[in-house]
């Protein structure tokens, strides 16, 4: 990041949320880089940026799409890079149609699927091409990705940006010029984002838009370029790599799905098609090594490495689906591990009501967080919706060990795996997660040891024999060794693997997470490497270990041109050494080390061997960066602007208000406000966006109990503009009540010029800022209403994350009602808006012809305000 | 209070001792002489990582008699170069704050308050309940008759400060037990 010439920070308040990481932005600035911050709020980040641009929350694709359009129409894109390193030249099948052709939908929409069938998004075949894909290297073919991209974004104009995002054409020009000037052979632009992008029902597509832009401008895989995903907390990155997420196995291997992955062969065929390029080709070796790591000798070639031991998925089993099961009494027990869903998850009231339907729960934490005490102190006890004496849920509070009391690794935001040494032993009954689960596993196995039931075999056969110290704490390094992988047979049996290329399909290797292979190479804990930063070069490869293969910049082959030479001296990273006939440079090359830049792939060769010298994107099935995603995205191959749920603005880009494939949860308690143009939408006319502060940590479990941090940020507040304050008579340091269809909360008022109303869709939109760290309870040093109680559960269909950054609300001065009156108060607003459980729950905005998917009675797009009269489904 | 004297004036002292920047003898005092850093008594200094955000700043943990006495930024870290933000700097309180709950608590159905129970007993109760819940909601097949071999009776939600090694064991144990509803802050 310090090497960037322009840093565009959008969807992140980096100076506030990643304060120490922000020093690298400052460093880049000192070296002459420009910093632009695009955000609904003027924040600590904006204060030190060269420019802040106020954007209407949720309109990011309009802005980024307009940048794409600007670069194409003004011929500012990076031709050599785009033609050869991306799929711009690939031709898409004849059946494909985009939202400009189909009134806001892509081809393949299926109401029954509640989303898309992506058949028509595929590449056209060419039997003569080595990789079987039809291409037009002149990029002129009307169905080439490049031309589709050009057409798709042609309506994303500076005027559209002004109208939908509330950004003036002058500011847009400033941004576009800066971006173009700093995206060349000699200069690079870095885009940084955080939860301001992910927490939207379109979040994955926001990120895709930035990827398309970065590919188009040749900024991927180059020093000072790329997209910096600022993961929120300590090891969020680690918990997706080694996931405690329902749909993944370690190393991003898919979790088996019933009907699709019934046999191991089905799993391989569907997940790692063998007729494609790239490193996923070897997914079978990674999977078999994982099964060997988990089930040891019980995993044999004869039983398909005990693949049948793994349970199967049947759809989404995410945290919000699990919550809905709780209401149906479908979940007995719930483990909550260092997390505070009563405060931190969307729709706090439903979270707590859901927990009241459990038989038991285990809360592991340092303090009595609100998730541990809701049955006694929660808001629903106060409102009378729950009565302590009637709640059947058993609650176990199990004290946890903190980061100084256990050894292990966190993976930070740049994939750096860092080891922490244990400093002290945990006090009292406190234990690490490692010890707790190891012990629980042992107890389960003891109870089942005589079982003959086949369903108990996986538990009994799993490898669980970790060495423990005198306190019962398992050796985290032994677990790391298993994650890294080792040889199971032969002369090297027990020896750790050096890298994932050593993983085999014959069961001779075991390894718990293939991308981490190498962290324990040579039996050395590389995550614990601590050569001081000032004693090594800028890449700092001897401080901890980055996956994969200690590589600091992914896809870095793209930092060199077609001939393998750096695009410029200034942006040199890895290059082809003619004499040594291999890739060399400042970073570990992310490419087959001896594959010459002019090497051509041959027909009939697949996997890593099939990568041509100009295929830098080695994990993609065609070796190219995807401007257009033929697969992998559930809501469309190209990012497209739709409005967030319950938006006060009508979508003037397409006659389809919201993403048709967003994931909806239809339930009492999760009602949505009517979207723009529908009666009742005026009851919740404003938009709030949630965020965090430097001085607090997520739902407060690790900050609201500490004196220093509590003193620094003692009270829940809302940020409002002077204009909004004026309109409602809100006074600084006074109180305001914010109301959504899910609940009402009170907060201290902070009137500030940092919040500005924006003009969008012909209306003035007021945005309200709400930090989400507070919760209602009696144990924390500071308490307050939780912003997440206002959130509904409308999810991104790709990653199932909730939308928290652009939500409809009303505001009024004063404190909220107490007790039962609060429930009535929220109901009264809902009734006034005419909300039912079905409000906002139709996927398609207008009735369509079931055959053609065209809109039966087209609305007048030029007058977005007049949707009221149109027929709504 | 001592009598006012011109000689005590900082500017005077600074000029007199030719201490141009006021960082030398002019600011020294017996009290200052006798001050000792908290870190000096430590038996051990351990390299660690801040548990709050994903920047991953390096920390040095100062330990005495199996207690954390001080936490500060690790100047060796190429990521943080010795810096910590307010959260990282407050993390000593995360360890030592008096309100920290160090014993097991149990809330029985319909009870109005906690009771303390033994760790061993709690572990046994949890293990029993785990197996019971697993049994109660076990599914051999889905609606189409495809084997699923799973239980829907147990769910888990983890935070962002669980180590990779811990997440690995959690995923392994739950998967082997047939539980699929495992989630993390990463999705929130
Ligand atoms: S010290 Fe602050 S910036 Fe550094 S990791 Fe901790 S929370 Fe993040």
Short mmCIF file of C-alpha atoms in Angstrom, two decimals, chain A residues 79-542:
data_model
loop_
_atom_site.label_atom_id
_atom_site.label_comp_id
_atom_site.label_asym_id
_atom_site.label_seq_id
_atom_site.Cartn_x
_atom_site.Cartn_y
_atom_site.Cartn_z
CA UNK A 79 -4.64 -2.42 -23.43
CA UNK A 80 -1.83 -4.98 -23.22
CA UNK A 81 -2.85 -6.02 -19.76
CA UNK A 82 -6.56 -6.27 -20.52
CA UNK A 83 -6.16 -8.07 -23.86
CA UNK A 84 -3.83 -10.74 -22.53
CA UNK A 85 -4.33 -11.06 -18.79
CA UNK A 86 -8.12 -10.79 -18.53
CA UNK A 87 -10.99 -12.57 -20.20
CA UNK A 88 -11.83 -9.46 -22.30
CA UNK A 89 -11.31 -11.38 -25.55
CA UNK A 90 -13.43 -14.38 -24.55
CA UNK A 91 -16.72 -14.77 -26.36
CA UNK A 92 -19.90 -15.41 -24.39
CA UNK A 93 -22.61 -17.78 -25.52
CA UNK A 94 -25.28 -16.62 -27.91
CA UNK A 95 -28.10 -16.91 -25.40
CA UNK A 96 -26.67 -14.26 -23.11
CA UNK A 97 -28.64 -11.09 -22.47
CA UNK A 98 -27.96 -8.36 -19.95
CA UNK A 99 -30.14 -6.11 -17.83
CA UNK A 100 -30.12 -3.45 -20.55
CA UNK A 101 -31.90 -5.96 -22.80
CA UNK A 102 -34.16 -7.58 -20.22
CA UNK A 103 -35.56 -4.73 -18.15
CA UNK A 104 -33.07 -5.14 -15.37
CA UNK A 105 -32.53 -8.90 -15.35
CA UNK A 106 -29.79 -11.08 -16.81
CA UNK A 107 -30.75 -14.03 -18.95
CA UNK A 108 -31.49 -17.17 -16.98
CA UNK A 109 -33.67 -15.71 -14.26
CA UNK A 110 -35.87 -18.37 -12.75
CA UNK A 111 -38.46 -17.42 -10.17
CA UNK A 112 -38.54 -20.92 -8.79
CA UNK A 113 -34.79 -20.96 -8.25
CA UNK A 114 -35.20 -17.55 -6.60
CA UNK A 115 -32.27 -16.56 -8.74
CA UNK A 116 -30.33 -17.41 -11.85
CA UNK A 117 -29.46 -20.40 -13.93
CA UNK A 118 -26.07 -19.41 -15.38
CA UNK A 119 -26.14 -21.59 -18.52
CA UNK A 120 -26.26 -18.60 -20.87
CA UNK A 121 -23.36 -16.84 -19.16
CA UNK A 122 -20.79 -19.39 -20.32
CA UNK A 123 -17.93 -19.00 -22.82
CA UNK A 124 -18.57 -20.01 -26.39
CA UNK A 125 -16.64 -23.11 -27.31
CA UNK A 126 -13.96 -23.27 -29.96
CA UNK A 127 -12.79 -26.83 -30.62
CA UNK A 128 -9.61 -25.53 -32.29
CA UNK A 129 -8.40 -23.46 -29.36
CA UNK A 130 -6.00 -25.10 -26.91
CA UNK A 131 -8.25 -24.23 -24.01
CA UNK A 132 -11.47 -24.78 -26.00
CA UNK A 133 -12.64 -21.16 -25.56
CA UNK A 134 -13.63 -18.91 -28.48
CA UNK A 135 -11.82 -15.57 -28.46
CA UNK A 136 -11.42 -12.42 -30.48
CA UNK A 137 -8.11 -10.79 -29.66
CA UNK A 138 -9.22 -7.58 -31.39
CA UNK A 139 -11.96 -7.31 -28.73
CA UNK A 140 -14.40 -6.25 -31.43
CA UNK A 141 -16.75 -9.25 -31.49
CA UNK A 142 -20.13 -8.04 -30.20
CA UNK A 143 -20.30 -10.95 -27.79
CA UNK A 144 -16.73 -10.57 -26.55
CA UNK A 145 -16.54 -9.81 -22.85
CA UNK A 146 -15.06 -6.42 -23.64
CA UNK A 147 -17.96 -5.35 -25.82
CA UNK A 148 -20.52 -6.74 -23.36
CA UNK A 149 -18.78 -4.78 -20.63
CA UNK A 150 -18.83 -1.61 -22.72
CA UNK A 151 -22.55 -1.96 -23.44
CA UNK A 152 -23.42 -2.89 -19.89
CA UNK A 153 -21.75 0.15 -18.34
CA UNK A 154 -22.66 2.64 -21.06
CA UNK A 155 -25.61 3.84 -18.98
CA UNK A 156 -23.39 4.45 -15.97
CA UNK A 157 -22.70 8.06 -16.83
CA UNK A 158 -21.60 11.07 -14.78
CA UNK A 159 -25.24 12.19 -14.92
CA UNK A 160 -26.34 8.85 -13.44
CA UNK A 161 -23.73 9.27 -10.71
CA UNK A 162 -25.10 12.68 -9.92
CA UNK A 163 -28.67 11.43 -9.89
CA UNK A 164 -28.23 8.14 -7.99
CA UNK A 165 -25.10 8.57 -5.88
CA UNK A 166 -25.52 12.24 -5.12
CA UNK A 167 -22.00 13.05 -6.37
CA UNK A 168 -21.48 16.18 -8.46
CA UNK A 169 -20.09 15.82 -11.97
CA UNK A 170 -17.15 17.91 -10.92
CA UNK A 171 -16.24 15.54 -8.10
CA UNK A 172 -16.70 12.61 -10.42
CA UNK A 173 -14.30 14.14 -12.91
CA UNK A 174 -11.75 14.73 -10.16
CA UNK A 175 -11.93 11.08 -9.17
CA UNK A 176 -11.88 9.75 -12.74
CA UNK A 177 -8.90 11.90 -13.71
CA UNK A 178 -6.94 10.90 -10.62
CA UNK A 179 -7.71 7.24 -11.25
CA UNK A 180 -6.67 7.37 -14.90
CA UNK A 181 -3.48 9.34 -14.23
CA UNK A 182 -2.40 6.88 -11.59
CA UNK A 183 -3.11 3.65 -13.43
CA UNK A 184 -0.36 3.25 -16.00
CA UNK A 185 2.81 1.24 -16.59
CA UNK A 186 4.54 3.59 -14.24
CA UNK A 187 1.89 4.25 -11.65
CA UNK A 188 -0.59 2.18 -9.68
CA UNK A 189 -3.82 2.71 -7.79
CA UNK A 190 -4.90 0.72 -4.77
CA UNK A 191 -8.51 0.39 -3.69
CA UNK A 192 -9.22 -0.28 -0.04
CA UNK A 193 -12.62 -1.36 1.22
CA UNK A 194 -14.05 -2.85 4.39
CA UNK A 195 -17.47 -3.66 5.77
CA UNK A 196 -18.94 -0.59 4.14
CA UNK A 197 -18.99 -2.78 1.07
CA UNK A 198 -19.53 -6.25 2.39
CA UNK A 199 -22.49 -5.51 4.61
CA UNK A 200 -24.94 -4.98 1.78
CA UNK A 201 -27.27 -7.33 0.03
CA UNK A 202 -25.11 -6.52 -3.03
CA UNK A 203 -21.81 -6.60 -1.14
CA UNK A 204 -20.05 -9.24 -3.20
CA UNK A 205 -20.93 -7.34 -6.36
CA UNK A 206 -19.55 -4.07 -4.97
CA UNK A 207 -16.23 -5.83 -4.59
CA UNK A 208 -16.54 -7.37 -8.04
CA UNK A 209 -17.02 -3.90 -9.55
CA UNK A 210 -13.78 -2.73 -8.01
CA UNK A 211 -12.05 -5.87 -9.33
CA UNK A 212 -13.35 -5.18 -12.84
CA UNK A 213 -12.09 -1.62 -12.62
CA UNK A 214 -8.69 -2.68 -11.28
CA UNK A 215 -8.28 -5.30 -14.02
CA UNK A 216 -9.31 -2.83 -16.68
CA UNK A 217 -6.70 -0.37 -15.44
CA UNK A 218 -4.01 -3.04 -14.99
CA UNK A 219 -3.66 -2.58 -11.26
CA UNK A 220 -3.92 -6.20 -10.11
CA UNK A 221 -0.88 -8.20 -9.05
CA UNK A 222 1.30 -5.09 -9.09
CA UNK A 223 3.07 -3.23 -6.29
CA UNK A 224 0.92 -0.45 -4.93
CA UNK A 225 -2.09 -1.80 -6.82
CA UNK A 226 -4.75 -4.34 -6.06
CA UNK A 227 -7.74 -4.35 -3.81
CA UNK A 228 -7.15 -4.28 -0.13
CA UNK A 229 -9.94 -6.01 1.72
CA UNK A 230 -9.70 -4.63 5.21
CA UNK A 231 -11.00 -7.52 7.24
CA UNK A 232 -12.60 -6.28 10.41
CA UNK A 233 -11.12 -8.17 13.29
CA UNK A 234 -8.09 -10.04 14.49
CA UNK A 235 -8.43 -13.24 12.53
CA UNK A 236 -11.53 -12.88 10.40
CA UNK A 237 -9.26 -13.82 7.51
CA UNK A 238 -8.14 -16.94 9.37
CA UNK A 239 -11.69 -17.94 10.17
CA UNK A 240 -12.55 -18.01 6.48
CA UNK A 241 -9.30 -19.79 5.52
CA UNK A 242 -9.85 -22.40 8.21
CA UNK A 243 -13.51 -21.73 8.25
CA UNK A 244 -16.04 -22.03 10.92
CA UNK A 245 -18.52 -21.34 8.14
CA UNK A 246 -21.12 -23.87 7.16
CA UNK A 247 -20.44 -23.96 3.42
CA UNK A 248 -16.69 -24.40 3.45
CA UNK A 249 -14.06 -26.88 4.43
CA UNK A 250 -10.54 -25.61 5.20
CA UNK A 251 -8.76 -23.98 2.26
CA UNK A 252 -11.98 -22.90 0.51
CA UNK A 253 -12.88 -26.45 -0.47
CA UNK A 254 -16.67 -26.60 -0.75
CA UNK A 255 -18.56 -28.41 1.96
CA UNK A 256 -20.35 -31.40 0.34
CA UNK A 257 -23.94 -30.80 -0.76
CA UNK A 258 -26.52 -33.59 -0.91
CA UNK A 259 -27.58 -34.44 -4.44
CA UNK A 260 -24.56 -32.70 -5.96
CA UNK A 261 -21.61 -34.26 -4.16
CA UNK A 262 -22.95 -37.65 -3.17
CA UNK A 263 -19.79 -39.57 -3.95
CA UNK A 264 -16.21 -38.41 -3.77
CA UNK A 265 -16.07 -38.62 -7.55
CA UNK A 266 -19.20 -36.41 -7.84
CA UNK A 267 -17.52 -33.96 -5.51
CA UNK A 268 -14.37 -33.84 -7.64
CA UNK A 269 -16.25 -33.63 -10.94
CA UNK A 270 -18.39 -30.76 -9.79
CA UNK A 271 -15.79 -28.84 -7.79
CA UNK A 272 -12.60 -29.34 -9.77
CA UNK A 273 -13.44 -30.06 -13.42
CA UNK A 274 -10.39 -31.79 -14.81
CA UNK A 275 -10.58 -30.14 -18.22
CA UNK A 276 -9.59 -26.73 -16.90
CA UNK A 277 -6.47 -24.77 -16.11
CA UNK A 278 -5.06 -23.63 -12.82
CA UNK A 279 -4.32 -24.91 -9.37
CA UNK A 280 -7.85 -25.91 -8.44
CA UNK A 281 -7.22 -28.81 -10.80
CA UNK A 282 -5.38 -30.42 -7.89
CA UNK A 283 -8.33 -29.99 -5.56
CA UNK A 284 -8.63 -33.77 -5.34
CA UNK A 285 -5.21 -34.01 -3.67
CA UNK A 286 -6.10 -31.22 -1.25
CA UNK A 287 -9.39 -32.91 -0.34
CA UNK A 288 -7.94 -36.38 0.11
CA UNK A 289 -5.16 -34.93 2.26
CA UNK A 290 -7.80 -33.21 4.40
CA UNK A 291 -9.73 -36.47 4.85
CA UNK A 292 -6.48 -38.23 5.79
CA UNK A 293 -5.72 -35.50 8.33
CA UNK A 294 -9.16 -35.83 9.91
CA UNK A 295 -9.76 -39.56 9.80
CA UNK A 296 -6.23 -41.01 9.71
CA UNK A 297 -6.06 -44.74 9.12
CA UNK A 298 -9.83 -44.98 8.80
CA UNK A 299 -9.54 -43.04 5.52
CA UNK A 300 -8.48 -45.52 2.85
CA UNK A 301 -8.53 -45.71 -0.93
CA UNK A 302 -11.17 -48.48 -0.63
CA UNK A 303 -13.64 -46.34 1.32
CA UNK A 304 -12.98 -43.16 -0.71
CA UNK A 305 -10.98 -41.79 2.21
CA UNK A 306 -14.04 -41.87 4.47
CA UNK A 307 -15.73 -39.17 2.41
CA UNK A 308 -19.09 -40.57 3.57
CA UNK A 309 -18.16 -39.55 7.12
CA UNK A 310 -18.82 -35.93 6.26
CA UNK A 311 -22.35 -34.65 6.80
CA UNK A 312 -24.13 -33.02 3.83
CA UNK A 313 -25.68 -29.63 3.25
CA UNK A 314 -29.11 -29.06 1.75
CA UNK A 315 -29.17 -25.34 1.11
CA UNK A 316 -28.11 -22.45 3.29
CA UNK A 317 -27.39 -23.20 6.94
CA UNK A 318 -25.99 -19.80 7.86
CA UNK A 319 -26.38 -18.05 11.16
CA UNK A 320 -29.67 -16.37 10.13
CA UNK A 321 -31.19 -19.61 8.81
CA UNK A 322 -30.14 -21.30 12.04
CA UNK A 323 -31.88 -18.53 13.95
CA UNK A 324 -35.10 -19.23 12.06
CA UNK A 325 -34.77 -22.92 12.96
CA UNK A 326 -34.53 -21.95 16.63
CA UNK A 327 -38.00 -20.45 16.40
CA UNK A 328 -39.23 -23.79 15.04
CA UNK A 329 -37.61 -25.60 17.97
CA UNK A 330 -35.27 -27.19 15.48
CA UNK A 331 -32.08 -26.36 17.39
CA UNK A 332 -31.48 -27.61 20.94
CA UNK A 333 -28.00 -26.38 21.71
CA UNK A 334 -26.00 -23.31 20.70
CA UNK A 335 -22.32 -22.63 21.30
CA UNK A 336 -21.41 -18.95 21.28
CA UNK A 337 -17.66 -18.54 21.29
CA UNK A 338 -16.24 -15.09 21.87
CA UNK A 339 -19.13 -13.55 20.04
CA UNK A 340 -22.06 -11.44 21.18
CA UNK A 341 -25.00 -12.01 18.81
CA UNK A 342 -27.49 -10.39 21.22
CA UNK A 343 -25.77 -7.13 20.28
CA UNK A 344 -23.65 -7.83 17.23
CA UNK A 345 -26.01 -9.68 14.89
CA UNK A 346 -28.71 -8.13 12.75
CA UNK A 347 -32.15 -7.90 14.28
CA UNK A 348 -31.08 -8.12 17.91
CA UNK A 349 -34.59 -8.69 19.18
CA UNK A 350 -35.02 -11.81 17.06
CA UNK A 351 -31.58 -13.02 18.10
CA UNK A 352 -32.58 -12.87 21.76
CA UNK A 353 -36.05 -14.27 21.18
CA UNK A 354 -34.44 -17.12 19.23
CA UNK A 355 -32.15 -17.94 22.15
CA UNK A 356 -35.22 -18.16 24.38
CA UNK A 357 -36.30 -21.10 22.19
CA UNK A 358 -33.14 -23.12 22.78
CA UNK A 359 -32.84 -25.93 25.28
CA UNK A 360 -29.32 -24.91 26.22
CA UNK A 361 -26.50 -22.66 25.23
CA UNK A 362 -22.83 -22.39 26.05
CA UNK A 363 -21.33 -18.91 26.14
CA UNK A 364 -17.55 -18.79 26.20
CA UNK A 365 -16.18 -15.33 26.94
CA UNK A 366 -14.12 -13.20 29.32
CA UNK A 367 -17.03 -11.24 30.73
CA UNK A 368 -20.77 -11.63 31.24
CA UNK A 369 -21.68 -10.24 27.85
CA UNK A 370 -25.28 -9.51 26.87
CA UNK A 371 -25.55 -12.87 25.09
CA UNK A 372 -24.94 -14.49 28.48
CA UNK A 373 -27.44 -12.37 30.41
CA UNK A 374 -30.34 -11.61 28.04
CA UNK A 375 -32.61 -13.96 30.06
CA UNK A 376 -32.25 -11.64 33.05
CA UNK A 377 -31.33 -8.18 31.75
CA UNK A 378 -32.32 -8.10 28.08
CA UNK A 379 -34.57 -5.49 26.49
CA UNK A 380 -37.37 -8.03 26.06
CA UNK A 381 -37.48 -8.61 29.82
CA UNK A 382 -37.96 -4.85 30.19
CA UNK A 383 -40.64 -4.72 27.52
CA UNK A 384 -42.44 -7.73 28.99
CA UNK A 385 -42.10 -9.81 25.82
CA UNK A 386 -40.10 -12.38 27.77
CA UNK A 387 -40.34 -13.37 31.43
CA UNK A 388 -37.26 -14.77 33.14
CA UNK A 389 -39.31 -17.31 35.12
CA UNK A 390 -40.74 -18.69 31.89
CA UNK A 391 -37.53 -19.06 29.89
CA UNK A 392 -36.49 -22.69 29.72
CA UNK A 393 -33.07 -22.16 28.18
CA UNK A 394 -30.17 -23.47 30.27
CA UNK A 395 -27.13 -21.23 30.01
CA UNK A 396 -23.55 -22.29 30.70
CA UNK A 397 -21.02 -19.50 31.03
CA UNK A 398 -17.56 -20.93 30.44
CA UNK A 399 -14.72 -18.50 31.06
CA UNK A 400 -12.26 -18.19 28.20
CA UNK A 401 -8.51 -17.70 28.01
CA UNK A 402 -7.33 -14.56 26.25
CA UNK A 403 -4.61 -13.96 23.69
CA UNK A 404 -1.83 -13.81 26.29
CA UNK A 405 -2.90 -17.05 27.91
CA UNK A 406 -2.66 -19.39 24.96
CA UNK A 407 -0.38 -19.95 21.99
CA UNK A 408 -1.62 -20.03 18.43
CA UNK A 409 -1.97 -18.06 15.23
CA UNK A 410 -4.12 -15.22 13.95
CA UNK A 411 -4.23 -14.45 10.25
CA UNK A 412 -4.36 -10.72 9.69
CA UNK A 413 -5.86 -8.85 6.79
CA UNK A 414 -3.02 -9.42 4.32
CA UNK A 415 -3.04 -13.19 4.83
CA UNK A 416 -0.13 -13.00 7.23
CA UNK A 417 -0.22 -15.85 9.73
CA UNK A 418 1.32 -14.63 12.99
CA UNK A 419 2.11 -16.81 15.97
CA UNK A 420 1.50 -15.64 19.51
CA UNK A 421 3.55 -17.16 22.28
CA UNK A 422 1.80 -18.03 25.49
CA UNK A 423 2.78 -15.51 28.19
CA UNK A 424 0.90 -16.79 31.23
CA UNK A 425 -1.51 -19.59 32.12
CA UNK A 426 -5.22 -18.75 32.24
CA UNK A 427 -6.75 -17.89 35.63
CA UNK A 428 -9.40 -19.93 37.48
CA UNK A 429 -11.61 -22.03 35.24
CA UNK A 430 -10.62 -20.08 32.12
CA UNK A 431 -9.57 -22.24 29.20
CA UNK A 432 -8.67 -21.80 25.58
CA UNK A 433 -11.03 -22.90 22.82
CA UNK A 434 -8.42 -25.48 21.96
CA UNK A 435 -8.60 -27.08 25.39
CA UNK A 436 -12.36 -26.76 25.70
CA UNK A 437 -13.08 -28.49 22.40
CA UNK A 438 -10.35 -31.04 22.76
CA UNK A 439 -11.79 -31.97 26.15
CA UNK A 440 -15.36 -31.98 24.86
CA UNK A 441 -14.30 -34.25 22.00
CA UNK A 442 -12.67 -36.64 24.44
CA UNK A 443 -15.79 -36.76 26.58
CA UNK A 444 -18.02 -37.43 23.58
CA UNK A 445 -15.75 -40.24 22.45
CA UNK A 446 -15.67 -41.81 25.90
CA UNK A 447 -19.44 -41.86 26.00
CA UNK A 448 -19.63 -43.46 22.57
CA UNK A 449 -16.70 -45.84 22.81
CA UNK A 450 -18.82 -49.00 22.75
CA UNK A 451 -21.20 -47.77 20.11
CA UNK A 452 -21.76 -49.88 17.03
CA UNK A 453 -23.90 -47.25 15.35
CA UNK A 454 -22.28 -46.26 12.04
CA UNK A 455 -23.20 -42.62 12.67
CA UNK A 456 -20.72 -42.56 15.57
CA UNK A 457 -17.80 -43.86 13.48
CA UNK A 458 -16.59 -40.41 12.34
CA UNK A 459 -16.31 -39.18 15.94
CA UNK A 460 -14.57 -42.36 17.04
CA UNK A 461 -12.27 -42.55 14.03
CA UNK A 462 -11.19 -38.94 13.84
CA UNK A 463 -7.62 -38.21 14.82
CA UNK A 464 -7.81 -36.53 18.22
CA UNK A 465 -4.60 -37.50 19.89
CA UNK A 466 -2.94 -34.16 20.52
CA UNK A 467 -0.21 -33.86 23.14
CA UNK A 468 -1.29 -31.78 26.14
CA UNK A 469 0.73 -29.89 28.75
CA UNK A 470 0.39 -30.32 32.53
CA UNK A 471 -2.66 -28.00 32.57
CA UNK A 472 -4.45 -30.02 29.88
CA UNK A 473 -3.80 -27.44 27.15
CA UNK A 474 -3.21 -29.16 23.78
CA UNK A 475 -0.05 -28.26 21.93
CA UNK A 476 -1.12 -25.71 19.33
CA UNK A 477 2.01 -26.42 17.31
CA UNK A 478 0.96 -30.05 16.94
CA UNK A 479 -2.34 -28.81 15.51
CA UNK A 480 -0.43 -26.46 13.22
CA UNK A 481 1.63 -29.36 11.96
CA UNK A 482 -1.57 -31.22 11.05
CA UNK A 483 -2.91 -28.12 9.29
CA UNK A 484 0.37 -27.77 7.39
CA UNK A 485 0.30 -31.42 6.36
CA UNK A 486 2.78 -34.28 6.54
CA UNK A 487 3.68 -37.53 4.82
CA UNK A 488 1.69 -40.49 6.12
CA UNK A 489 3.78 -43.32 4.61
CA UNK A 490 7.16 -44.08 3.14
CA UNK A 491 10.60 -43.03 4.33
CA UNK A 492 9.39 -39.50 5.08
CA UNK A 493 6.39 -40.61 7.16
CA UNK A 494 5.59 -37.91 9.72
CA UNK A 495 7.72 -35.29 7.98
CA UNK A 496 5.95 -31.95 7.42
CA UNK A 497 5.15 -30.95 3.85
CA UNK A 498 7.02 -28.01 2.36
CA UNK A 499 4.23 -26.86 0.07
CA UNK A 500 0.88 -27.92 -1.32
CA UNK A 501 2.37 -29.23 -4.56
CA UNK A 502 3.53 -32.19 -2.50
CA UNK A 503 -0.05 -33.22 -1.69
CA UNK A 504 -1.04 -36.51 -3.30
CA UNK A 505 -4.24 -38.25 -4.26
CA UNK A 506 -3.10 -41.68 -3.03
CA UNK A 507 -3.44 -41.04 0.68
CA UNK A 508 0.32 -40.78 1.20
CA UNK A 509 -0.07 -37.21 2.48
CA UNK A 510 -2.32 -35.65 5.10
CA UNK A 511 -2.94 -31.92 5.47
CA UNK A 512 -5.71 -29.99 7.17
CA UNK A 513 -5.65 -26.84 5.06
CA UNK A 514 -3.77 -26.90 1.79
CA UNK A 515 -3.25 -23.14 1.48
CA UNK A 516 -1.41 -23.22 4.82
CA UNK A 517 1.00 -25.92 3.64
CA UNK A 518 4.48 -24.54 4.22
CA UNK A 519 3.75 -22.71 7.46
CA UNK A 520 5.48 -25.60 9.22
CA UNK A 521 7.90 -26.57 6.44
CA UNK A 522 10.99 -28.31 7.69
CA UNK A 523 9.38 -28.64 11.11
CA UNK A 524 9.92 -24.91 11.68
CA UNK A 525 7.03 -22.78 12.93
CA UNK A 526 7.31 -20.07 10.29
CA UNK A 527 4.42 -18.08 11.73
CA UNK A 528 6.76 -17.44 14.68
CA UNK A 529 9.58 -16.00 12.53
CA UNK A 530 10.44 -12.62 13.98
CA UNK A 531 13.27 -11.01 12.07
CA UNK A 532 12.77 -7.32 12.91
CA UNK A 533 11.28 -5.22 10.15
CA UNK A 534 14.27 -2.88 9.96
CA UNK A 535 16.61 -5.82 9.40
CA UNK A 536 14.98 -6.91 6.13
CA UNK A 537 13.59 -5.50 2.90
CA UNK A 538 10.13 -4.04 2.38
CA UNK A 539 8.47 -7.36 1.63
CA UNK A 540 9.49 -8.51 5.14
CA UNK A 541 9.31 -12.16 4.23
CA UNK A 542 11.04 -13.20 7.42
#
